[in-house]
């Protein structure tokens, strides 16, 4: 059992080390249910009703993220989303979710 736990830990650590790893192709459309359920609690997202349960939390709006690719490059977003960010807790995004979210943010970039 201990050996297994150690193995899982190593896998997790490796997972975080490979931030630049290739993600599956994402679909912006597929990210929407997750965004509606989770992200709009703290982030303002174009096309979604504001549902901020924690207005005190200073989360950048998705438009701000989309408008600043230099500050928020895709690889950084992917690495960042590998871990639930404070104070967002209780759920972990799959690689597919992350790819879909990045596709969604890209679709916002393409609006201009
Ligand atoms: C409980 C509040 C909360 C929720 C829910 C939440 N976020 Fe965040 N998010 C934040 C805060 C606060 C920051 C800025 C502080 C930080 O960088 O940790 C942030 C920052 C970010 C950033 C910028 C990362 C960077 O490189 O600086 C991205 C991208 C992001 N969130 C995406 C998401 C996505 C996608 C979801 C839904 C799956 C989500 N967030 C849900 C609070 C939240």
Coordinates of C-alpha atoms and ligand atoms in Angstrom, one line a residue:
X1 CA 0.0 0.0 0.0
X2 CA 2.8 2.4 1.0
X3 CA 4.6 1.5 -2.2
X4 CA 1.5 2.3 -4.2
X5 CA 1.0 5.7 -2.5
X6 CA 4.7 6.5 -3.2
X7 CA 4.2 5.6 -6.8
X8 CA 1.1 7.8 -7.1
X9 CA 3.0 10.7 -5.5
X10 CA 5.8 10.4 -8.0
X11 CA 3.3 10.4 -10.8
X12 CA 1.6 13.5 -9.4
X13 CA 5.0 15.3 -9.0
X14 CA 5.9 14.4 -12.5
X15 CA 2.6 15.7 -13.7
X16 CA 3.2 19.1 -12.3
X17 CA 6.8 19.2 -13.7
X18 CA 5.6 18.7 -17.2
X19 CA 3.7 21.9 -17.5
X20 CA 4.5 22.4 -21.1
X21 CA 3.1 19.0 -22.1
X22 CA 0.7 18.8 -25.0
X23 CA -2.9 19.0 -24.2
X24 CA -5.7 17.3 -26.1
X25 CA -7.5 19.5 -28.7
X26 CA -9.9 21.6 -26.8
X27 CA -13.4 22.8 -27.8
X28 CA -14.6 26.2 -26.5
X29 CA -18.2 25.0 -26.5
X30 CA -17.4 22.0 -24.3
X31 CA -16.0 24.3 -21.6
X32 CA -19.2 26.2 -21.1
X33 CA -21.0 24.0 -18.6
X34 CA -17.9 23.9 -16.4
X35 CA -17.5 27.7 -16.6
X36 CA -21.1 28.2 -15.8
X37 CA -20.9 25.9 -12.8
X38 CA -17.6 26.9 -11.4
X39 CA -15.7 29.8 -12.8
X40 CA -18.3 32.5 -12.8
X41 CA -18.5 32.3 -9.0
X42 CA -15.3 34.4 -9.0
X43 CA -14.6 35.5 -12.5
X44 CA -16.6 37.7 -14.8
X45 CA -17.0 35.8 -18.1
X46 CA -18.4 37.4 -21.2
X47 CA -21.7 35.7 -22.3
X48 CA -22.4 34.4 -18.8
X49 CA -24.5 35.9 -16.0
X50 CA -22.5 37.2 -13.1
X51 CA -22.8 34.8 -10.2
X52 CA -20.2 36.1 -7.9
X53 CA -20.6 34.5 -4.6
X54 CA -17.3 35.9 -3.5
X55 CA -17.2 39.5 -4.7
X56 CA -14.3 40.2 -2.3
X57 CA -12.1 37.8 -4.3
X58 CA -9.9 39.7 -6.8
X59 CA -10.1 37.3 -9.8
X60 CA -9.2 38.7 -13.2
X61 CA -12.1 38.7 -15.7
X62 CA -11.8 36.2 -18.5
X63 CA -11.7 39.2 -21.0
X64 CA -8.8 40.6 -19.1
X65 CA -7.1 37.2 -19.3
X66 CA -7.9 37.0 -23.1
X67 CA -6.7 40.5 -23.7
X68 CA -3.3 40.0 -22.2
X69 CA -1.7 36.9 -23.9
X70 CA 1.7 38.2 -22.8
X71 CA 0.7 38.1 -19.2
X72 CA -1.5 35.0 -19.5
X73 CA 0.1 32.8 -22.2
X74 CA -1.8 29.5 -22.8
X75 CA 1.0 27.4 -21.3
X76 CA 0.8 29.4 -18.1
X77 CA -2.9 29.0 -17.9
X78 CA -2.6 25.3 -18.5
X79 CA 0.0 25.0 -15.7
X80 CA -2.0 27.2 -13.4
X81 CA -5.2 25.2 -13.9
X82 CA -3.4 21.9 -13.0
X83 CA -3.9 22.8 -9.4
X84 CA -7.1 24.2 -7.9
X85 CA -6.3 27.8 -7.2
X86 CA -7.0 29.5 -4.0
X87 CA -9.7 30.0 -2.9
X88 CA -11.2 27.7 -5.5
X89 CA -11.2 24.3 -3.9
X90 CA -12.9 20.9 -4.0
X91 CA -12.5 20.1 -7.7
X92 CA -9.7 19.2 -10.0
X93 CA -9.8 19.9 -13.7
X94 CA -9.0 17.1 -16.2
X95 CA -6.6 17.8 -19.0
X96 CA -9.6 17.8 -21.3
X97 CA -11.3 20.5 -19.2
X98 CA -8.2 22.5 -19.2
X99 CA -7.8 22.2 -23.0
X100 CA -11.5 23.2 -23.4
X101 CA -11.0 26.3 -21.2
X102 CA -8.0 27.4 -23.1
X103 CA -9.9 27.0 -26.3
X104 CA -12.7 29.1 -24.8
X105 CA -10.2 31.9 -23.8
X106 CA -8.7 31.7 -27.3
X107 CA -12.2 32.2 -28.7
X108 CA -12.5 35.4 -26.7
X109 CA -9.1 36.6 -28.1
X110 CA -10.4 36.0 -31.6
X111 CA -13.4 38.3 -31.0
X112 CA -11.3 41.4 -31.6
Ligands
LIG1 C1 -13.3 30.8 -5.6 C2 -12.9 31.7 -6.6 C3 -12.4 31.3 -8.0 C4 -13.0 30.3 -8.8 C5 -14.3 29.5 -8.5 C6 -12.2 30.3 -10.0 N1 -11.2 31.2 -9.9 FE1 -9.7 31.5 -11.3 N2 -8.9 32.9 -10.1 C7 -9.3 33.3 -8.8 C8 -8.5 34.3 -8.3 C9 -8.6 35.0 -6.9 C10 -7.4 34.5 -9.2 C11 -6.3 35.4 -9.1 C12 -5.3 35.1 -8.0 C13 -4.4 34.0 -8.4 O1 -3.7 34.2 -9.4 O2 -4.3 33.0 -7.7 C14 -7.7 33.6 -10.3 C15 -6.9 33.5 -11.4 C16 -7.3 32.7 -12.6 C17 -6.5 32.7 -13.8 C18 -5.2 33.5 -14.1 C19 -4.0 32.6 -13.9 C20 -2.7 33.3 -14.0 O3 -1.9 32.8 -14.8 O4 -2.5 34.2 -13.2 C21 -7.1 31.8 -14.6 C22 -6.7 31.4 -16.1 C23 -8.3 31.3 -13.9 N3 -8.3 31.9 -12.7 C24 -9.2 30.4 -14.5 C25 -10.3 29.9 -13.8 C26 -11.2 28.9 -14.3 C27 -11.1 28.3 -15.7 C28 -12.1 28.6 -13.4 C29 -13.2 27.6 -13.5 C30 -12.9 26.3 -13.7 C31 -11.8 29.4 -12.2 N4 -10.7 30.2 -12.5 C32 -12.5 29.4 -11.0 C33 -10.5 32.8 -8.2 C34 -11.3 31.8 -8.7

